Amino acid sequence: MSTHLSSRLPTPDPARTARLRDALLAADFTADGLLDLLGAPAYAALARAETVPAERATRGDGPLETLVRLFLLQEAVPRERAGAVLPVADCLADGWLAPAPVPSGEGVRAVVDVRPYGGPEGQDWWIASDLGCAVGGAGGIGGHRAEVDRSQLVLGVGGASTTLAGITVRTPVAKALDLGTGSGIQALHAAQHATRVTATDLNPRALHIARLTLALSGAPEADFREGSLFEPVGEETYDLIVSNPPFVISPGARLVYRDGGLGGDALCESLVRQSAAHLNDGGWCQLLANWQHVEGEDWHDRLRSWVPSGCDAWIVQREVQDVTQYAELWLRDAGDHLGDPARYAARYDAWLEEFEARKTKAVGFGWITLRKSGAEHPSVTVEEWPHPVEQPLGGVVAAHFDRQDFLRTHDDAALLAARFRLADEVVQEQVGLPGAEDPEHVVLRQNRGMRRATKVDTVGAGFAGVCDGTLSAGRILDAISQLIGEDAVMLRDRTPASIRLLVEQGFLVPVDAA
């Protein structure tokens, strides 16, 4: 396997790139087209970097089968066969393809991975990445497919990148920054709702491949800048900052796409702390991160300490791994488990030595969203939520911060004067013994967004059920007090805390403050 940094990176010519995009669409080389051709099992296997099912499904010589063989399975195909589907001369000129021998004579092969990606509202996009590296990290590369030093690899679409794209708030903005752009997925999404997009990366190869992603997907050219963290943008400010950074907590910085090179979780902490200085008022910063669970520290407090002043924050821990699981995951990602056993053991030991030195007992993974509110008393929510959610969540994230604004500006009297409606697709569940007069538990459950569930008493359940935006909270409580025979003043005194919780968790949506 060659380990030099390939010089054959495509330089997209707009006219030729447009012809290539038209050819891909004509052959139905799209996410939906692949699913129809391969079937769900083979399509899912391909996303796991398992190619055998796709190879079996593409034994024919149709246009779509040719493109799958060429770009996804990265096999050389006869030039005549490729020419029936693609503008081969254009692709050779721009470097998307290179000459390659085939048993029948002259052939071509892909220089970069080109993978269909379903954009919002049914848009057809394509993500470029290094060969054999669309998913699975460095460990997913084998044989002749890799033409770059593993430390410089540029990955394609993965679970982390789609998660970040799904949670990002998509309101129209003037300026967006994709920090650590990689293959350009976040910049591509941002280009749909930002007037100007800046994309940065420490790896110049990533900037080049991100340019391919945007060009092939028909997005406007971004402002690409080389450098680490916020260094390339100086003192510029943005309305939206997104980042899927190299957040892996590792001993050293072997792989640029995942290892930040700072000790422990210092890179993620630095990103969060520095973000406020680069946000316009009301601006958003959204990123994925890993954080240490340190012996003797509360991880909630650790993350709260990262949040810069003047910013509201919502931090969600989605997963926790003990240090052995974490080390094994990323050693497999680098392909170390396939090499010399002694070297694997030495690297494994180095990870555990690093964690022991930092008193790290586990590593958390999750989402961090900041909004520069300028509030004197910012809202900072740090929670663990490992349960299934419904993507995309961008609207849910924005609504969370809207509710924090509402709660911050409404004391109990204003809360009781406000009107609410029950959020969409909330159901009530009652648990109790068969035939019992009253249930033991009443649970409200969301079927959308975060899909939360919360226990309520009979007053809370009755209150939520009546909320349709027509009556104030106080008038609803007065009516309930008459039904249950409880003093109205006492009910008004004890209920606001429960209402606040239901609003905070998204079960109740404020209509206005009457």
Coordinates of C-alpha atoms in Angstrom, one line a residue:
M1 CA 0.0 0.0 0.0
S2 CA 1.4 3.4 -1.0
T3 CA 1.8 5.8 1.9
H4 CA 2.6 9.1 0.2
L5 CA 0.3 12.0 0.0
S6 CA -1.3 11.8 -3.4
S7 CA -0.8 14.8 -5.7
R8 CA -3.7 13.7 -7.9
L9 CA -6.4 15.6 -6.2
P10 CA -9.2 16.9 -8.5
T11 CA -9.4 20.6 -9.2
P12 CA -13.0 21.1 -10.0
D13 CA -13.8 23.1 -13.2
P14 CA -17.3 24.4 -12.9
A15 CA -18.6 23.4 -16.3
R16 CA -17.0 20.0 -16.3
T17 CA -18.2 19.4 -12.7
A18 CA -21.8 20.3 -13.8
R19 CA -21.5 17.7 -16.6
L20 CA -20.3 15.1 -14.1
R21 CA -23.2 15.9 -11.7
D22 CA -25.7 15.6 -14.6
A23 CA -24.3 12.2 -15.5
L24 CA -24.6 11.0 -11.9
L25 CA -28.2 12.1 -11.8
A26 CA -29.0 10.5 -15.2
A27 CA -27.7 7.2 -13.9
D28 CA -29.7 7.6 -10.6
F29 CA -26.4 7.5 -8.6
T30 CA -28.3 8.9 -5.6
A31 CA -29.1 7.7 -2.1
D32 CA -32.6 6.5 -3.3
G33 CA -31.1 4.9 -6.4
L34 CA -28.6 3.0 -4.4
L35 CA -31.2 1.7 -2.0
D36 CA -33.4 0.5 -4.9
L37 CA -30.4 -1.2 -6.7
L38 CA -28.7 -2.8 -3.7
G39 CA -31.6 -3.5 -1.4
A40 CA -31.7 -2.5 2.3
P41 CA -29.3 -5.2 3.7
A42 CA -26.5 -4.5 1.1
Y43 CA -27.0 -0.8 1.4
A44 CA -26.6 -1.0 5.2
A45 CA -23.6 -3.2 4.8
L46 CA -21.9 -0.7 2.5
A47 CA -22.4 1.9 5.2
R48 CA -20.4 -0.4 7.5
A49 CA -17.6 -0.7 4.9
E50 CA -18.6 -4.2 4.1
T51 CA -18.5 -4.5 0.3
V52 CA -19.4 -8.2 -0.5
P53 CA -23.2 -7.8 -0.6
A54 CA -22.8 -4.7 -2.9
E55 CA -20.4 -6.6 -5.2
R56 CA -23.0 -9.4 -5.6
A57 CA -25.7 -6.9 -6.4
T58 CA -23.7 -5.1 -9.1
R59 CA -22.7 -8.0 -11.3
G60 CA -24.5 -6.4 -14.3
D61 CA -23.2 -3.7 -16.6
G62 CA -25.9 -1.1 -16.2
P63 CA -25.0 2.6 -15.7
L64 CA -25.7 2.6 -11.9
E65 CA -23.9 -0.7 -11.4
T66 CA -20.9 0.8 -13.2
L67 CA -20.8 3.8 -11.0
V68 CA -21.1 1.7 -7.8
R69 CA -18.2 -0.4 -8.9
L70 CA -16.2 2.6 -9.8
F71 CA -16.8 5.0 -6.9
L72 CA -18.0 2.9 -4.0
L73 CA -16.3 -0.4 -4.5
Q74 CA -13.3 1.4 -6.1
E75 CA -12.6 -1.1 -8.8
A76 CA -11.1 -0.4 -12.1
V77 CA -13.7 -0.7 -15.0
P78 CA -13.1 -0.7 -18.8
R79 CA -12.9 2.8 -20.2
E80 CA -15.6 2.1 -22.7
R81 CA -18.0 1.0 -20.0
A82 CA -17.3 4.1 -17.9
G83 CA -17.6 6.3 -21.0
A84 CA -21.2 5.1 -21.6
V85 CA -22.1 6.7 -18.2
L86 CA -19.6 9.5 -17.5
P87 CA -17.8 12.2 -19.4
V88 CA -14.6 10.3 -19.0
A89 CA -12.4 12.9 -20.7
D90 CA -13.7 15.6 -18.2
C91 CA -13.1 13.3 -15.3
L92 CA -9.6 12.5 -16.3
A93 CA -8.8 16.1 -16.9
D94 CA -10.0 17.2 -13.5
G95 CA -8.6 14.2 -11.7
W96 CA -11.8 12.4 -10.6
L97 CA -10.6 9.4 -12.5
A98 CA -7.1 8.0 -13.4
P99 CA -6.1 5.4 -16.0
A100 CA -5.9 1.9 -14.7
P101 CA -5.3 -1.5 -16.4
V102 CA -8.2 -4.0 -16.7
P103 CA -8.1 -7.6 -18.0
S104 CA -9.7 -6.4 -21.3
G105 CA -7.2 -3.6 -21.8
E106 CA -7.6 0.1 -21.0
G107 CA -9.6 1.1 -17.9
V108 CA -10.1 3.8 -15.4
R109 CA -10.4 4.0 -11.6
A110 CA -11.6 6.5 -9.1
V111 CA -9.1 8.9 -7.4
V112 CA -11.5 9.8 -4.6
D113 CA -14.5 8.2 -3.1
V114 CA -17.8 9.8 -4.3
R115 CA -20.8 8.8 -2.2
P116 CA -24.4 9.8 -2.7
Y117 CA -25.9 11.6 0.3
G118 CA -29.5 12.6 0.7
G119 CA -29.8 16.3 1.5
P120 CA -32.8 18.1 3.1
E121 CA -36.0 18.2 1.1
G122 CA -34.9 15.4 -1.2
Q123 CA -31.9 17.1 -2.5
D124 CA -29.2 14.8 -4.1
W125 CA -25.7 15.5 -2.9
W126 CA -22.4 13.7 -3.1
I127 CA -19.7 13.6 -0.5
A128 CA -16.1 13.2 -1.5
S129 CA -13.5 11.5 0.7
D130 CA -10.3 9.4 0.5
L131 CA -10.6 6.1 -1.2
G132 CA -11.8 3.3 1.1
C133 CA -12.4 5.8 3.9
A134 CA -16.0 6.9 3.5
V135 CA -16.8 5.2 6.8
G136 CA -14.9 3.1 9.3
G137 CA -11.9 5.4 10.0
A138 CA -8.3 4.5 9.1
G139 CA -9.1 0.9 10.0
G140 CA -11.5 0.7 7.0
I141 CA -8.7 1.0 4.5
G142 CA -7.2 -1.9 2.8
G143 CA -5.0 -3.0 -0.1
H144 CA -4.5 -0.6 -3.0
R145 CA -7.3 1.7 -2.0
A146 CA -5.4 4.1 0.2
E147 CA -3.1 6.5 -1.5
V148 CA -2.4 8.9 1.4
D149 CA -0.6 8.8 4.6
R150 CA -3.0 7.5 7.2
S151 CA -2.4 10.5 9.4
Q152 CA -3.8 12.8 6.7
L153 CA -6.9 10.8 5.8
V154 CA -10.2 12.6 5.1
L155 CA -13.2 10.6 6.0
G156 CA -16.7 10.8 4.5
V157 CA -20.1 10.4 5.9
G158 CA -20.4 8.8 9.3
G159 CA -22.6 8.7 12.3
A160 CA -21.0 11.7 14.0
S161 CA -21.3 14.0 10.9
T162 CA -25.0 13.1 10.3
T163 CA -25.7 13.6 14.0
L164 CA -24.2 17.1 14.0
A165 CA -26.1 18.0 10.8
G166 CA -29.3 16.8 12.4
I167 CA -29.0 18.9 15.6
T168 CA -27.9 22.1 13.9
V169 CA -30.3 25.0 14.0
R170 CA -31.2 25.8 10.4
T171 CA -32.6 29.4 10.6
P172 CA -31.3 31.7 7.8
V173 CA -28.0 33.4 8.8
A174 CA -25.6 35.8 7.2
K175 CA -22.3 34.1 8.2
A176 CA -21.6 30.5 9.1
L177 CA -18.3 28.9 10.1
D178 CA -17.6 25.2 9.7
L179 CA -14.5 24.6 12.0
G180 CA -12.6 21.5 11.1
T181 CA -14.6 20.9 7.9
G182 CA -13.1 17.5 6.9
S183 CA -15.0 16.4 3.8
G184 CA -17.2 19.4 3.9
I185 CA -20.5 17.9 5.0
Q186 CA -21.4 20.6 7.5
A187 CA -20.3 23.4 5.1
L188 CA -22.6 21.8 2.5
H189 CA -25.6 21.9 4.9
A190 CA -24.7 25.5 6.0
A191 CA -24.6 26.7 2.4
Q192 CA -28.3 26.1 2.2
H193 CA -29.2 28.7 4.8
A194 CA -26.1 30.9 5.2
T195 CA -25.2 33.8 2.8
R196 CA -21.5 33.2 3.4
V197 CA -19.8 30.0 4.6
T198 CA -16.2 29.9 5.9
A199 CA -14.7 26.4 6.2
T200 CA -11.4 25.7 8.1
D201 CA -9.2 22.7 8.6
L202 CA -5.7 22.0 9.8
N203 CA -5.3 19.5 7.0
P204 CA -4.9 21.2 3.5
R205 CA -6.1 17.9 1.9
A206 CA -9.4 18.2 3.8
L207 CA -9.9 21.7 2.4
H208 CA -9.4 20.4 -1.1
I209 CA -11.8 17.5 -0.7
A210 CA -14.4 19.7 0.9
R211 CA -14.2 21.9 -2.1
L212 CA -15.0 18.9 -4.3
T213 CA -18.0 18.0 -2.1
L214 CA -19.5 21.5 -2.5
A215 CA -18.7 21.7 -6.2
L216 CA -20.2 18.4 -7.1
S217 CA -23.3 19.0 -5.0
G218 CA -23.9 22.3 -6.7
A219 CA -23.4 24.4 -3.6
P220 CA -21.8 27.9 -3.7
E221 CA -18.0 28.0 -3.1
A222 CA -17.1 28.5 0.5
D223 CA -14.2 30.6 1.9
F224 CA -11.7 27.8 2.7
R225 CA -8.9 28.6 5.2
E226 CA -6.1 26.5 6.5
G227 CA -5.3 26.4 10.2
S228 CA -6.1 25.2 13.7
L229 CA -9.2 26.0 15.7
F230 CA -10.1 29.7 15.5
E231 CA -6.6 30.8 14.2
P232 CA -7.6 31.1 10.5
V233 CA -10.5 33.5 11.2
G234 CA -8.8 36.0 13.5
E235 CA -11.3 38.1 15.3
E236 CA -14.2 37.5 12.8
T237 CA -17.6 36.7 14.2
Y238 CA -20.4 34.5 12.9
D239 CA -24.1 33.8 13.4
L240 CA -23.5 30.0 13.4
I241 CA -20.4 28.0 14.2
V242 CA -20.6 24.2 13.7
S243 CA -17.8 21.8 14.4
N244 CA -17.2 18.0 14.3
P245 CA -13.7 18.4 15.7
P246 CA -11.0 15.9 16.3
F247 CA -12.4 15.2 19.8
V248 CA -10.8 11.8 20.5
I249 CA -9.0 11.7 23.9
S250 CA -5.8 9.9 22.9
P251 CA -2.1 9.7 23.8
G252 CA -0.6 11.8 21.0
A253 CA -1.9 12.9 17.6
R254 CA -1.5 10.1 15.2
L255 CA -4.5 10.8 13.0
V256 CA -5.4 14.4 12.1
Y257 CA -9.1 13.6 11.5
R258 CA -9.7 12.4 15.1
D259 CA -6.8 13.3 17.4
G260 CA -6.7 16.9 18.5
G261 CA -3.2 16.9 19.8
L262 CA -4.0 18.6 23.1
G263 CA -4.1 16.6 26.4
G264 CA -7.3 15.0 27.6
D265 CA -10.4 16.9 26.6
A266 CA -8.6 20.3 26.4
L267 CA -9.4 20.7 22.7
C268 CA -13.1 20.5 23.2
E269 CA -12.9 22.7 26.2
S270 CA -10.9 25.3 24.3
L271 CA -13.4 25.3 21.5
V272 CA -16.3 25.9 23.8
R273 CA -14.5 28.6 25.8
Q274 CA -13.3 30.5 22.7
S275 CA -16.6 30.3 20.8
A276 CA -18.3 33.3 22.5
A277 CA -15.6 35.7 21.2
H278 CA -16.5 34.6 17.6
L279 CA -20.3 34.7 17.9
N280 CA -22.6 37.6 17.0
D281 CA -25.3 38.4 19.5
G282 CA -27.9 35.7 19.3
G283 CA -25.5 33.4 17.4
W284 CA -25.2 29.7 17.8
C285 CA -22.2 27.3 18.3
Q286 CA -23.0 23.6 18.0
L287 CA -20.4 20.9 18.2
L288 CA -19.8 17.2 19.1
A289 CA -17.4 16.5 21.9
N290 CA -15.8 13.9 24.2
W291 CA -15.2 14.7 27.8
Q292 CA -13.4 13.0 30.7
H293 CA -15.2 11.6 33.7
V294 CA -12.5 12.4 36.3
E295 CA -12.2 10.7 39.6
G296 CA -13.5 13.0 42.3
E297 CA -15.3 15.4 39.9
D298 CA -18.9 15.7 38.9
W299 CA -18.9 15.6 35.1
H300 CA -21.9 18.0 35.0
D301 CA -19.9 20.6 36.9
R302 CA -16.9 20.0 34.7
L303 CA -18.9 20.8 31.6
R304 CA -20.7 23.8 33.2
S305 CA -17.3 25.3 33.9
W306 CA -16.5 25.3 30.1
V307 CA -19.5 27.5 29.2
P308 CA -18.4 31.1 28.5
S309 CA -20.2 34.0 30.2
G310 CA -23.1 35.5 28.3
C311 CA -24.0 32.2 26.7
D312 CA -26.9 29.9 27.3
A313 CA -26.0 26.2 26.9
W314 CA -27.6 22.8 26.4
I315 CA -25.2 19.9 26.8
V316 CA -26.5 16.4 26.2
Q317 CA -24.4 13.3 27.1
R318 CA -25.5 10.6 24.7
E319 CA -23.0 7.8 25.7
V320 CA -20.4 6.9 28.3
Q321 CA -17.7 4.3 27.9
D322 CA -15.2 3.0 30.4
V323 CA -11.6 3.7 29.5
T324 CA -11.0 0.1 28.2
Q325 CA -14.0 0.2 25.9
Y326 CA -12.9 3.6 24.7
A327 CA -9.3 2.6 24.0
E328 CA -10.4 -0.5 22.1
L329 CA -12.9 1.5 19.9
W330 CA -10.3 3.9 18.7
L331 CA -7.5 1.3 18.3
R332 CA -9.9 -0.6 16.0
D333 CA -10.7 2.7 14.2
A334 CA -6.9 3.1 13.4
G335 CA -6.6 -0.6 12.3
D336 CA -4.2 -1.4 15.1
H337 CA -6.0 -4.6 15.9
L338 CA -5.0 -5.9 12.5
G339 CA -1.3 -5.4 13.0
D340 CA 1.5 -6.8 15.2
P341 CA 0.0 -8.0 18.5
A342 CA 2.9 -6.7 20.5
R343 CA 2.5 -3.2 19.0
Y344 CA -1.2 -3.3 19.6
A345 CA -0.7 -4.2 23.3
A346 CA 1.9 -1.4 23.6
R347 CA -0.5 1.1 22.2
Y348 CA -3.4 -0.2 24.3
D349 CA -1.2 0.2 27.4
A350 CA -0.2 3.8 26.4
W351 CA -3.9 4.7 26.3
L352 CA -4.5 3.3 29.7
E353 CA -1.4 4.9 31.1
E354 CA -2.7 8.3 29.8
F355 CA -6.1 7.8 31.4
E356 CA -4.5 6.7 34.7
A357 CA -2.3 9.8 34.8
R358 CA -5.3 12.0 34.3
K359 CA -7.5 10.1 36.8
T360 CA -10.0 9.4 34.0
K361 CA -12.4 6.6 34.7
A362 CA -14.7 7.0 31.7
V363 CA -15.3 9.1 28.6
G364 CA -18.6 10.8 27.7
F365 CA -19.8 11.7 24.2
G366 CA -22.5 14.1 23.3
W367 CA -23.7 17.4 21.9
I368 CA -22.9 20.9 23.0
T369 CA -25.0 23.9 21.9
L370 CA -24.3 27.4 22.9
R371 CA -26.3 30.5 22.2
K372 CA -24.9 34.0 22.8
S373 CA -27.8 35.5 24.7
G374 CA -26.0 38.1 26.7
A375 CA -28.3 37.1 29.6
E376 CA -27.2 38.2 33.1
H377 CA -28.3 34.8 34.4
P378 CA -27.6 32.4 31.6
S379 CA -29.5 29.1 31.3
V380 CA -27.1 26.1 31.4
T381 CA -28.6 22.7 31.1
V382 CA -26.3 19.6 31.4
E383 CA -28.1 16.3 31.2
E384 CA -27.7 12.6 30.3
W385 CA -30.0 11.4 27.6
P386 CA -29.0 8.0 26.1
H387 CA -32.5 7.2 24.7
P388 CA -33.6 7.3 21.1
V389 CA -34.4 10.7 19.6
E390 CA -36.1 11.8 16.3
Q391 CA -33.7 13.5 13.9
P392 CA -33.5 16.2 12.7
L393 CA -33.5 18.0 16.0
G394 CA -32.5 21.5 14.9
G395 CA -36.0 22.9 15.5
V396 CA -36.2 21.1 18.8
V397 CA -32.9 22.7 19.8
A398 CA -34.1 26.2 18.9
A399 CA -37.4 25.7 20.7
H400 CA -35.4 24.6 23.9
F401 CA -33.7 28.0 24.0
D402 CA -36.9 29.9 23.3
R403 CA -38.4 28.2 26.3
Q404 CA -35.5 29.1 28.4
D405 CA -36.0 32.8 27.4
F406 CA -39.6 32.5 28.4
L407 CA -39.0 30.9 31.8
R408 CA -36.2 33.4 32.6
T409 CA -38.5 36.4 32.0
H410 CA -41.6 35.0 33.8
D411 CA -42.0 34.9 37.5
D412 CA -44.7 32.8 39.1
A413 CA -47.4 35.5 38.7
A414 CA -46.5 36.0 35.0
L415 CA -46.4 32.2 34.5
L416 CA -50.0 31.8 35.8
A417 CA -51.1 34.7 33.5
A418 CA -49.7 32.9 30.5
R419 CA -51.4 30.6 28.2
F420 CA -50.0 27.2 27.0
R421 CA -50.8 24.5 24.6
L422 CA -49.9 20.8 24.8
A423 CA -47.0 20.0 22.4
D424 CA -47.8 17.9 19.4
E425 CA -48.0 14.1 19.8
V426 CA -47.8 13.9 23.6
V427 CA -49.7 10.9 25.0
Q428 CA -50.7 10.0 28.6
E429 CA -49.9 6.6 30.0
Q430 CA -51.5 5.4 33.3
V431 CA -50.0 2.5 35.3
G432 CA -51.8 0.8 38.1
L433 CA -53.4 -2.4 39.2
P434 CA -56.4 -3.7 37.2
G435 CA -59.7 -2.4 38.6
A436 CA -58.0 0.2 40.9
E437 CA -59.9 3.5 41.2
D438 CA -56.8 5.6 40.7
P439 CA -53.6 4.9 38.7
E440 CA -50.3 4.5 40.6
H441 CA -48.4 6.6 38.1
V442 CA -49.4 9.0 35.3
V443 CA -46.8 9.5 32.7
L444 CA -46.7 12.1 29.9
R445 CA -44.7 10.9 26.9
Q446 CA -43.4 12.7 23.8
N447 CA -43.5 10.8 20.5
R448 CA -41.4 13.4 18.7
G449 CA -38.1 15.2 19.2
M450 CA -36.3 14.1 22.3
R451 CA -39.1 11.6 23.1
R452 CA -39.1 12.5 26.8
A453 CA -41.3 11.0 29.5
T454 CA -42.1 12.5 32.8
K455 CA -44.3 11.5 35.8
V456 CA -47.1 13.9 36.7
D457 CA -49.8 13.9 39.4
T458 CA -53.5 14.0 38.7
V459 CA -53.4 17.8 38.8
G460 CA -50.5 17.9 36.3
A461 CA -52.2 15.5 34.0
G462 CA -55.4 17.3 34.1
F463 CA -53.7 20.7 33.6
A464 CA -51.8 19.5 30.5
G465 CA -54.8 17.9 29.0
V466 CA -56.8 21.1 29.1
C467 CA -54.0 23.3 27.7
D468 CA -55.1 24.4 24.2
G469 CA -54.0 28.0 24.3
T470 CA -57.4 29.5 25.2
L471 CA -57.3 29.8 29.0
S472 CA -54.5 31.2 31.2
A473 CA -52.7 28.7 33.5
G474 CA -54.3 30.4 36.5
R475 CA -57.9 30.0 35.2
I476 CA -57.2 26.4 34.5
L477 CA -56.0 25.8 38.0
D478 CA -59.0 27.6 39.5
A479 CA -61.3 25.2 37.6
I480 CA -59.3 22.2 38.7
S481 CA -59.4 23.4 42.3
Q482 CA -63.2 23.3 42.2
L483 CA -63.2 19.8 40.7
I484 CA -60.9 18.3 43.3
G485 CA -62.0 20.4 46.2
E486 CA -58.6 22.0 46.9
D487 CA -58.1 25.6 47.9
A488 CA -57.4 27.6 44.8
V489 CA -54.8 29.8 46.4
M490 CA -52.9 26.8 47.7
L491 CA -53.1 25.1 44.3
R492 CA -51.7 28.3 42.6
D493 CA -48.9 28.4 45.1
R494 CA -47.7 24.8 44.7
T495 CA -48.2 24.3 40.9
P496 CA -45.9 26.8 39.2
A497 CA -42.8 24.6 39.7
S498 CA -44.5 21.7 38.0
I499 CA -45.6 24.0 35.1
R500 CA -42.0 25.2 34.7
L501 CA -40.8 21.6 34.5
L502 CA -43.3 20.8 31.8
V503 CA -42.4 23.9 29.8
E504 CA -38.7 23.3 30.2
Q505 CA -38.9 19.7 28.9
G506 CA -41.1 20.7 26.0
F507 CA -44.5 19.2 27.0
L508 CA -46.1 22.6 27.2
V509 CA -45.6 25.4 24.6
P510 CA -46.1 29.0 25.7
V511 CA -48.7 30.8 23.5
D512 CA -48.3 34.2 25.0
A513 CA -48.2 36.1 28.3
A514 CA -51.7 37.3 28.7

